[in-house]
Amino acid sequence: MTIVHHGNRGWLPAVLLAAVAAWGLMGSAAWAALAPGYLRCEFRQNPLGIDVTQPRLSWELQSAQRAEKQTAYQIRVASSLERLLSGRVDLWDSGRVASSGTAHLVYAGRPLASGDRAWWQVRVWDRGGRASTYSPPALWSMGLLKPSDWKASWISLENSAEPDAQKHVLPPSPFLRKAFTLPKPVRRAVLYASALGLYEMHINGLRVGGDQFTPGWTDYRKRVYYNTYDVTRYLSQGRNALGAVLGDGWAVGYVGLGGRERYGVGRPRLLAQLQVIFTDGTTQTVGTDRTWRATEGPIREGDLLMGEVYDAARELRGWDTPGGSDAGWQPVTVHASWSGAVEAYPGVTVRKEMELAPKSVKEPKPGAFVFDLGQNMVGWARLKVKGPAGTRVQLRFAEMLNPDGTIYTTNLRGARCTDAYLCKGGAVETWEPRFTFHGFRYVELTGYPGRPGRDAVTGVVLTSAAPRSGSFTCSSPLVNQIQHNVEWGQRGNFLEVPTDCPQRDERLGWMGDAQIFVRTACDNRDVSAFFTKWMVDVEDAQRDGAFTDVSPAVAGGQGTAAWADAGIVIPWTLYQVYGDTRVLQRHYAAMDRYIRFMEEHSSNLLRPAEGYGDWLSINANTPTDVLATAYFAYSTDLMSRIATALGKSDDASRYSDLFDRIKEAFNRAYVSPDGRIKGDTQTCYVLALHMGLLPKELESKALDYLVADIEAKGWHLSTGFVGTGYLNPTLSRFGRTDVAYRLLNQTTFPSWGFSVNQGATTIWERWDGWTPERGFQDPGMNSFNHYSFGAVDQWIYGTVAGIDTDPQTPGFRHILIRPQPGGGLTHASAAYRSIRGLISSSWRVTGKGFDLAVSIPPNTTATVSVPASPTAKVLEGGKPAERAPGLRYLGRKEGVALYEAGSGSYRFQVR
């Protein structure tokens, strides 16, 4: 049977897709002006093995008509696709529900048990009361919901070689297998798999799925995730074989800023359970137990930071097939239990996203060939080689080159970042690693037999596979490259957790970086599931009420201003962007504990002068007590809004009162009567303005001080990690978009454009990571792929292109389209796939005036701000916009004409 991959590990048999088409369900609605599609469960398409017993369902709407809206919906859910399509619904039929809701509709049907499948579809009614046809069907399935559902045991190969930490000699990767017999034809088979470490599962000679680095990174002492795969196509009646390869990963191997075995695991362990349902309805379970066998194989070392060594001569032929031999293999060690809970993986797995071919190959030293991929990336290199048996080819990785053309590796610190391949000899051999990743643009090949061609190396790009949600382009090549660099920084650093850098011996989930970048992250990718998973890590790491500096917590401190505040800022942002109240509910108690921690660790509501401050600012020392107290106020204000969103009115009042008192203390301690703020830095004024900490009468003065400082520095910013993300949005919010554009267009140091002019293809950690005068900055902390300063992308989407959600109606129910042209740009375009559908904004300055094209998804409304002078005519479709269908004229103010727009596409012309 042909299998069509549908979403993240979801599978739909091709014959059933054909049946769906025959029912006429793959096309658009037959009667209504609306058509539902892009069905998701818990933010994901066709997720398998979830453990949310009341999952939330969402869909998008399509319509060719303006001002179209959904007035009702009907969801139906069945235990099989055949039942769903024939109308014999046995799990849930919501009936017709009068509602415009399309996101986070909670399943309210028959309780689902472990392993149950739920096929579902939805139909909707348009504004005229006409029903659509049902959507194409979607699927979710349940995981193993009770500990007793696990019949398998944790197993490992314990008696392999001991690692030599001094020489970075690491233990080989275990290979494990079990042959078994299936006595009957198979109807369905599901594999549940986890590891303390990393795993790769095989069945009958085939690798299962395309996920990398499963089951992901957690605080394994508290929880470890498992993944679920439909493996029906891999199995057949008769003899079969299960196989697994294990890697050290985060649980066993080197983890940033520390050594190995941080979680007390010792050797990687496997937990796997195969559930088989035969055509006659009977079942069989095959799980990890003492009957499995294990051995070492060709992967001699495999570590995320150090690299991977592969000896092809040690390959195990047929090891994962029924006919393979395990003679000489060892019995596995069975472990009674593990302290952490075993739970279904809630996020998006790491996957291969693309491949990069080298742009050039050079030989700066004899025998050392340097491949330039043209793009700083995260992943690994695929090697193609032909050489005598035993030939050792070494690959080293770097982001930059030394002046002599050799690779610059000093900034990698303790990360070896070296792979090696030992040829088995004979034909051309192709290899890529399994259990490591690197951050690099350049690959150095040594030991290669002969002179390698350009095809000897291919860059394989990895990322947590969050769907693309946004795109932006404009008339400025500089700004387009900045956007490109932001996207690639996010692609490389959003790998299981939001890492600070992908190359050196760190790669940690630093909280401050994540909270300042989270809104930009949402613009570029659908990070709803990604951050849903990571927020569990954040709460798991909480200590005595304080959120930690990094999550999972393997380094750093806790309670640090602007870093710990990620525990509140990120859930609030997810609510704003996706309308997700469940993430607020789940982490509400943890957020409340953090507010109480800050109250207890403050003096007269002023936070102490400690922490990282405005990290990596440029000659601008923002006092840490000013910054810390500002964030104390900000998080408290957000908690008041969160409590309001959850209907906790008493809490909302308590937090609001606390915010007012912190604000008063902030002004009394740090703000002069003339509006000067202690420290007198750009970040001081940006934080005070952005967070609403100043009396209204002082805001204009603070803005003047901010702009004056930027001008005094030659129209350059001086902000660090904390201030940069808020800088341009704050300037625009208070009417100085002209200054924001000057900063965006700046090309001399320090600026985004400066790094672009030095050839940057990702965002740098430091404004001065490399300068012509000084060369490389301090190699102790100098990453050339670090997303934090890329937070300007929030402003590019929200102000240059002009797409944002109305903060009063989270989740893009009401959209703000308010582009602010400037900076010499002649056109700009962006598209954003929101939780409710695709939004686009495209403007162009023409010889006749100004054109703005806008698209609003069905079932939403938008306030469109069209730049226009008081005397300019605004046309839509060639006619006065005031009389255009789907638009309501709201008047003019501050250089814009305002319109309330229903869904649909509009083209405004200002003449």
PDB file of C-alpha atoms in Angstrom, residues 244-424:
ATOM      1  CA  ALA A 244      17.437   0.470  17.552  1.00  0.00           C
ATOM      2  CA  VAL A 245      20.583   2.572  17.587  1.00  0.00           C
ATOM      3  CA  LEU A 246      21.221   4.701  20.666  1.00  0.00           C
ATOM      4  CA  GLY A 247      23.167   7.920  21.051  1.00  0.00           C
ATOM      5  CA  ASP A 248      24.288   9.823  24.121  1.00  0.00           C
ATOM      6  CA  GLY A 249      22.337  13.001  23.386  1.00  0.00           C
ATOM      7  CA  TRP A 250      21.561  15.479  26.150  1.00  0.00           C
ATOM      8  CA  ALA A 251      20.800  12.824  28.759  1.00  0.00           C
ATOM      9  CA  VAL A 252      24.231  11.169  28.685  1.00  0.00           C
ATOM     10  CA  GLY A 253      26.617  13.233  26.573  1.00  0.00           C
ATOM     11  CA  TYR A 254      28.226  16.627  26.985  1.00  0.00           C
ATOM     12  CA  VAL A 255      25.752  19.396  27.774  1.00  0.00           C
ATOM     13  CA  GLY A 256      26.726  23.060  27.537  1.00  0.00           C
ATOM     14  CA  LEU A 257      28.997  24.592  30.171  1.00  0.00           C
ATOM     15  CA  GLY A 258      29.476  21.243  31.900  1.00  0.00           C
ATOM     16  CA  GLY A 259      30.551  17.661  31.514  1.00  0.00           C
ATOM     17  CA  ARG A 260      28.827  14.405  30.659  1.00  0.00           C
ATOM     18  CA  GLU A 261      26.113  12.416  32.400  1.00  0.00           C
ATOM     19  CA  ARG A 262      24.384  15.429  33.955  1.00  0.00           C
ATOM     20  CA  TYR A 263      21.213  13.453  34.672  1.00  0.00           C
ATOM     21  CA  GLY A 264      22.710  10.351  36.281  1.00  0.00           C
ATOM     22  CA  VAL A 265      21.828   8.038  33.398  1.00  0.00           C
ATOM     23  CA  GLY A 266      25.257   6.502  32.786  1.00  0.00           C
ATOM     24  CA  ARG A 267      24.553   4.715  29.487  1.00  0.00           C
ATOM     25  CA  PRO A 268      21.769   5.470  27.025  1.00  0.00           C
ATOM     26  CA  ARG A 269      18.613   3.429  27.589  1.00  0.00           C
ATOM     27  CA  LEU A 270      15.785   2.429  25.287  1.00  0.00           C
ATOM     28  CA  LEU A 271      12.073   2.035  25.970  1.00  0.00           C
ATOM     29  CA  ALA A 272      10.006   0.782  23.035  1.00  0.00           C
ATOM     30  CA  GLN A 273       6.655  -0.922  22.645  1.00  0.00           C
ATOM     31  CA  LEU A 274       5.100  -2.222  19.430  1.00  0.00           C
ATOM     32  CA  GLN A 275       1.322  -2.680  19.483  1.00  0.00           C
ATOM     33  CA  VAL A 276       0.027  -4.903  16.668  1.00  0.00           C
ATOM     34  CA  ILE A 277      -3.649  -5.363  15.800  1.00  0.00           C
ATOM     35  CA  PHE A 278      -4.378  -8.262  13.481  1.00  0.00           C
ATOM     36  CA  THR A 279      -7.150  -8.343  10.924  1.00  0.00           C
ATOM     37  CA  ASP A 280      -9.195 -10.619  13.179  1.00  0.00           C
ATOM     38  CA  GLY A 281      -9.083  -8.039  16.012  1.00  0.00           C
ATOM     39  CA  THR A 282      -6.607  -9.862  18.235  1.00  0.00           C
ATOM     40  CA  THR A 283      -3.445  -8.101  19.372  1.00  0.00           C
ATOM     41  CA  GLN A 284       0.210  -8.712  20.114  1.00  0.00           C
ATOM     42  CA  THR A 285       2.694  -6.582  22.035  1.00  0.00           C
ATOM     43  CA  VAL A 286       6.444  -6.603  21.460  1.00  0.00           C
ATOM     44  CA  GLY A 287       8.397  -4.506  23.941  1.00  0.00           C
ATOM     45  CA  THR A 288      11.905  -3.972  25.166  1.00  0.00           C
ATOM     46  CA  ASP A 289      12.786  -6.640  27.717  1.00  0.00           C
ATOM     47  CA  ARG A 290      15.565  -9.050  28.657  1.00  0.00           C
ATOM     48  CA  THR A 291      15.154 -11.021  25.410  1.00  0.00           C
ATOM     49  CA  TRP A 292      16.716  -8.215  23.395  1.00  0.00           C
ATOM     50  CA  ARG A 293      20.361  -8.427  22.360  1.00  0.00           C
ATOM     51  CA  ALA A 294      22.908  -5.637  21.967  1.00  0.00           C
ATOM     52  CA  THR A 295      26.347  -4.923  20.591  1.00  0.00           C
ATOM     53  CA  GLU A 296      28.631  -2.115  19.540  1.00  0.00           C
ATOM     54  CA  GLY A 297      28.722  -1.138  15.888  1.00  0.00           C
ATOM     55  CA  PRO A 298      30.306   1.368  13.514  1.00  0.00           C
ATOM     56  CA  ILE A 299      29.433   4.532  15.482  1.00  0.00           C
ATOM     57  CA  ARG A 300      32.522   4.724  17.669  1.00  0.00           C
ATOM     58  CA  GLU A 301      31.631   8.105  19.151  1.00  0.00           C
ATOM     59  CA  GLY A 302      28.482  10.167  18.916  1.00  0.00           C
ATOM     60  CA  ASP A 303      28.119  13.359  20.933  1.00  0.00           C
ATOM     61  CA  LEU A 304      26.113  16.499  20.252  1.00  0.00           C
ATOM     62  CA  LEU A 305      29.017  18.808  21.084  1.00  0.00           C
ATOM     63  CA  MET A 306      32.058  16.724  20.262  1.00  0.00           C
ATOM     64  CA  GLY A 307      31.022  15.086  17.014  1.00  0.00           C
ATOM     65  CA  GLU A 308      30.694  11.604  15.572  1.00  0.00           C
ATOM     66  CA  VAL A 309      33.226   8.969  14.513  1.00  0.00           C
ATOM     67  CA  TYR A 310      32.103   6.204  12.138  1.00  0.00           C
ATOM     68  CA  ASP A 311      34.122   3.124  11.204  1.00  0.00           C
ATOM     69  CA  ALA A 312      32.471   1.665   8.108  1.00  0.00           C
ATOM     70  CA  ALA A 313      34.444  -1.552   8.446  1.00  0.00           C
ATOM     71  CA  ARG A 314      32.423  -2.338  11.567  1.00  0.00           C
ATOM     72  CA  GLU A 315      29.041  -2.058   9.860  1.00  0.00           C
ATOM     73  CA  LEU A 316      26.562  -4.750  10.895  1.00  0.00           C
ATOM     74  CA  ARG A 317      25.015  -6.233   7.781  1.00  0.00           C
ATOM     75  CA  GLY A 318      21.348  -7.088   8.138  1.00  0.00           C
ATOM     76  CA  TRP A 319      21.364  -6.284  11.845  1.00  0.00           C
ATOM     77  CA  ASP A 320      17.809  -4.871  11.687  1.00  0.00           C
ATOM     78  CA  THR A 321      16.301  -7.587   9.459  1.00  0.00           C
ATOM     79  CA  PRO A 322      14.588 -10.872  10.413  1.00  0.00           C
ATOM     80  CA  GLY A 323      17.397 -12.882   8.833  1.00  0.00           C
ATOM     81  CA  GLY A 324      20.156 -10.933  10.531  1.00  0.00           C
ATOM     82  CA  SER A 325      22.367 -12.698  13.030  1.00  0.00           C
ATOM     83  CA  ASP A 326      22.955 -11.578  16.604  1.00  0.00           C
ATOM     84  CA  ALA A 327      25.485 -14.283  17.314  1.00  0.00           C
ATOM     85  CA  GLY A 328      28.087 -12.847  19.613  1.00  0.00           C
ATOM     86  CA  TRP A 329      25.776 -10.053  20.738  1.00  0.00           C
ATOM     87  CA  GLN A 330      25.320  -9.501  24.464  1.00  0.00           C
ATOM     88  CA  PRO A 331      22.255  -9.697  26.675  1.00  0.00           C
ATOM     89  CA  VAL A 332      20.866  -6.287  27.529  1.00  0.00           C
ATOM     90  CA  THR A 333      20.621  -4.911  31.047  1.00  0.00           C
ATOM     91  CA  VAL A 334      17.032  -4.390  32.203  1.00  0.00           C
ATOM     92  CA  HIS A 335      16.287  -1.434  34.468  1.00  0.00           C
ATOM     93  CA  ALA A 336      13.339  -1.650  36.801  1.00  0.00           C
ATOM     94  CA  SER A 337      12.183   1.939  36.322  1.00  0.00           C
ATOM     95  CA  TRP A 338      13.193   5.553  35.859  1.00  0.00           C
ATOM     96  CA  SER A 339      12.303   8.435  38.163  1.00  0.00           C
ATOM     97  CA  GLY A 340      10.861  10.719  35.489  1.00  0.00           C
ATOM     98  CA  ALA A 341       7.337  10.422  34.133  1.00  0.00           C
ATOM     99  CA  VAL A 342       7.033   9.028  30.594  1.00  0.00           C
ATOM    100  CA  GLU A 343       4.826  11.360  28.543  1.00  0.00           C
ATOM    101  CA  ALA A 344       3.826  11.971  24.933  1.00  0.00           C
ATOM    102  CA  TYR A 345       5.986  14.452  23.057  1.00  0.00           C
ATOM    103  CA  PRO A 346       3.956  17.693  22.715  1.00  0.00           C
ATOM    104  CA  GLY A 347       6.218  19.719  20.428  1.00  0.00           C
ATOM    105  CA  VAL A 348       7.627  19.606  16.898  1.00  0.00           C
ATOM    106  CA  THR A 349      10.486  17.222  16.289  1.00  0.00           C
ATOM    107  CA  VAL A 350      13.804  18.061  14.674  1.00  0.00           C
ATOM    108  CA  ARG A 351      13.893  17.146  10.996  1.00  0.00           C
ATOM    109  CA  LYS A 352      15.994  17.707   7.905  1.00  0.00           C
ATOM    110  CA  GLU A 353      14.673  20.810   6.183  1.00  0.00           C
ATOM    111  CA  MET A 354      16.943  21.322   3.166  1.00  0.00           C
ATOM    112  CA  GLU A 355      20.372  20.663   1.714  1.00  0.00           C
ATOM    113  CA  LEU A 356      23.083  23.128   0.687  1.00  0.00           C
ATOM    114  CA  ALA A 357      25.661  22.517  -2.019  1.00  0.00           C
ATOM    115  CA  PRO A 358      29.096  24.137  -1.565  1.00  0.00           C
ATOM    116  CA  LYS A 359      29.781  27.394  -3.382  1.00  0.00           C
ATOM    117  CA  SER A 360      33.525  26.775  -3.549  1.00  0.00           C
ATOM    118  CA  VAL A 361      36.362  24.502  -2.427  1.00  0.00           C
ATOM    119  CA  LYS A 362      39.822  25.870  -1.562  1.00  0.00           C
ATOM    120  CA  GLU A 363      43.031  24.409  -0.175  1.00  0.00           C
ATOM    121  CA  PRO A 364      44.585  27.008   2.192  1.00  0.00           C
ATOM    122  CA  LYS A 365      47.035  24.404   3.525  1.00  0.00           C
ATOM    123  CA  PRO A 366      48.281  21.265   1.774  1.00  0.00           C
ATOM    124  CA  GLY A 367      45.753  18.486   2.289  1.00  0.00           C
ATOM    125  CA  ALA A 368      43.223  20.728   4.094  1.00  0.00           C
ATOM    126  CA  PHE A 369      40.271  21.426   1.798  1.00  0.00           C
ATOM    127  CA  VAL A 370      37.779  24.081   2.930  1.00  0.00           C
ATOM    128  CA  PHE A 371      34.229  23.945   1.532  1.00  0.00           C
ATOM    129  CA  ASP A 372      32.171  27.141   1.660  1.00  0.00           C
ATOM    130  CA  LEU A 373      28.436  26.443   1.809  1.00  0.00           C
ATOM    131  CA  GLY A 374      27.666  30.140   1.415  1.00  0.00           C
ATOM    132  CA  GLN A 375      25.335  30.137   4.419  1.00  0.00           C
ATOM    133  CA  ASN A 376      25.868  29.801   8.156  1.00  0.00           C
ATOM    134  CA  MET A 377      23.692  26.805   8.993  1.00  0.00           C
ATOM    135  CA  VAL A 378      22.955  24.174  11.620  1.00  0.00           C
ATOM    136  CA  GLY A 379      23.031  20.469  10.939  1.00  0.00           C
ATOM    137  CA  TRP A 380      25.758  18.241   9.611  1.00  0.00           C
ATOM    138  CA  ALA A 381      27.724  17.463   6.469  1.00  0.00           C
ATOM    139  CA  ARG A 382      27.110  14.471   4.236  1.00  0.00           C
ATOM    140  CA  LEU A 383      30.375  13.009   2.980  1.00  0.00           C
ATOM    141  CA  LYS A 384      30.964  11.305  -0.339  1.00  0.00           C
ATOM    142  CA  VAL A 385      34.303   9.492  -0.646  1.00  0.00           C
ATOM    143  CA  LYS A 386      36.073   6.596  -2.327  1.00  0.00           C
ATOM    144  CA  GLY A 387      39.265   5.346  -0.735  1.00  0.00           C
ATOM    145  CA  PRO A 388      41.223   2.341   0.532  1.00  0.00           C
ATOM    146  CA  ALA A 389      39.885   0.502   3.574  1.00  0.00           C
ATOM    147  CA  GLY A 390      40.825   2.253   6.803  1.00  0.00           C
ATOM    148  CA  THR A 391      41.251   5.700   5.217  1.00  0.00           C
ATOM    149  CA  ARG A 392      40.277   8.234   7.874  1.00  0.00           C
ATOM    150  CA  VAL A 393      38.608  11.381   6.569  1.00  0.00           C
ATOM    151  CA  GLN A 394      38.146  14.120   9.145  1.00  0.00           C
ATOM    152  CA  LEU A 395      35.570  16.920   8.991  1.00  0.00           C
ATOM    153  CA  ARG A 396      35.861  20.061  11.093  1.00  0.00           C
ATOM    154  CA  PHE A 397      33.337  22.875  11.149  1.00  0.00           C
ATOM    155  CA  ALA A 398      33.519  26.651  11.490  1.00  0.00           C
ATOM    156  CA  GLU A 399      31.423  29.764  10.975  1.00  0.00           C
ATOM    157  CA  MET A 400      34.283  32.014   9.874  1.00  0.00           C
ATOM    158  CA  LEU A 401      37.719  31.893   8.275  1.00  0.00           C
ATOM    159  CA  ASN A 402      41.065  33.157   9.487  1.00  0.00           C
ATOM    160  CA  PRO A 403      42.847  35.711   7.281  1.00  0.00           C
ATOM    161  CA  ASP A 404      44.875  32.885   5.691  1.00  0.00           C
ATOM    162  CA  GLY A 405      41.709  31.041   4.613  1.00  0.00           C
ATOM    163  CA  THR A 406      41.883  28.327   7.283  1.00  0.00           C
ATOM    164  CA  ILE A 407      38.841  27.716   9.456  1.00  0.00           C
ATOM    165  CA  TYR A 408      38.381  29.792  12.619  1.00  0.00           C
ATOM    166  CA  THR A 409      37.530  27.456  15.513  1.00  0.00           C
ATOM    167  CA  THR A 410      38.742  29.365  18.587  1.00  0.00           C
ATOM    168  CA  ASN A 411      35.218  30.495  19.430  1.00  0.00           C
ATOM    169  CA  LEU A 412      34.051  26.874  19.730  1.00  0.00           C
ATOM    170  CA  ARG A 413      35.745  26.712  23.143  1.00  0.00           C
ATOM    171  CA  GLY A 414      35.483  23.153  24.517  1.00  0.00           C
ATOM    172  CA  ALA A 415      33.290  21.788  21.727  1.00  0.00           C
ATOM    173  CA  ARG A 416      35.419  19.584  19.508  1.00  0.00           C
ATOM    174  CA  CYS A 417      32.906  19.792  16.624  1.00  0.00           C
ATOM    175  CA  THR A 418      34.780  17.164  14.622  1.00  0.00           C
ATOM    176  CA  ASP A 419      33.432  14.204  12.680  1.00  0.00           C
ATOM    177  CA  ALA A 420      35.482  11.379  11.227  1.00  0.00           C
ATOM    178  CA  TYR A 421      34.748   8.609   8.751  1.00  0.00           C
ATOM    179  CA  LEU A 422      36.854   5.471   8.254  1.00  0.00           C
ATOM    180  CA  CYS A 423      36.356   3.959   4.811  1.00  0.00           C
ATOM    181  CA  LYS A 424      35.534   0.303   4.298  1.00  0.00           C
TER     182      LYS A 424
END
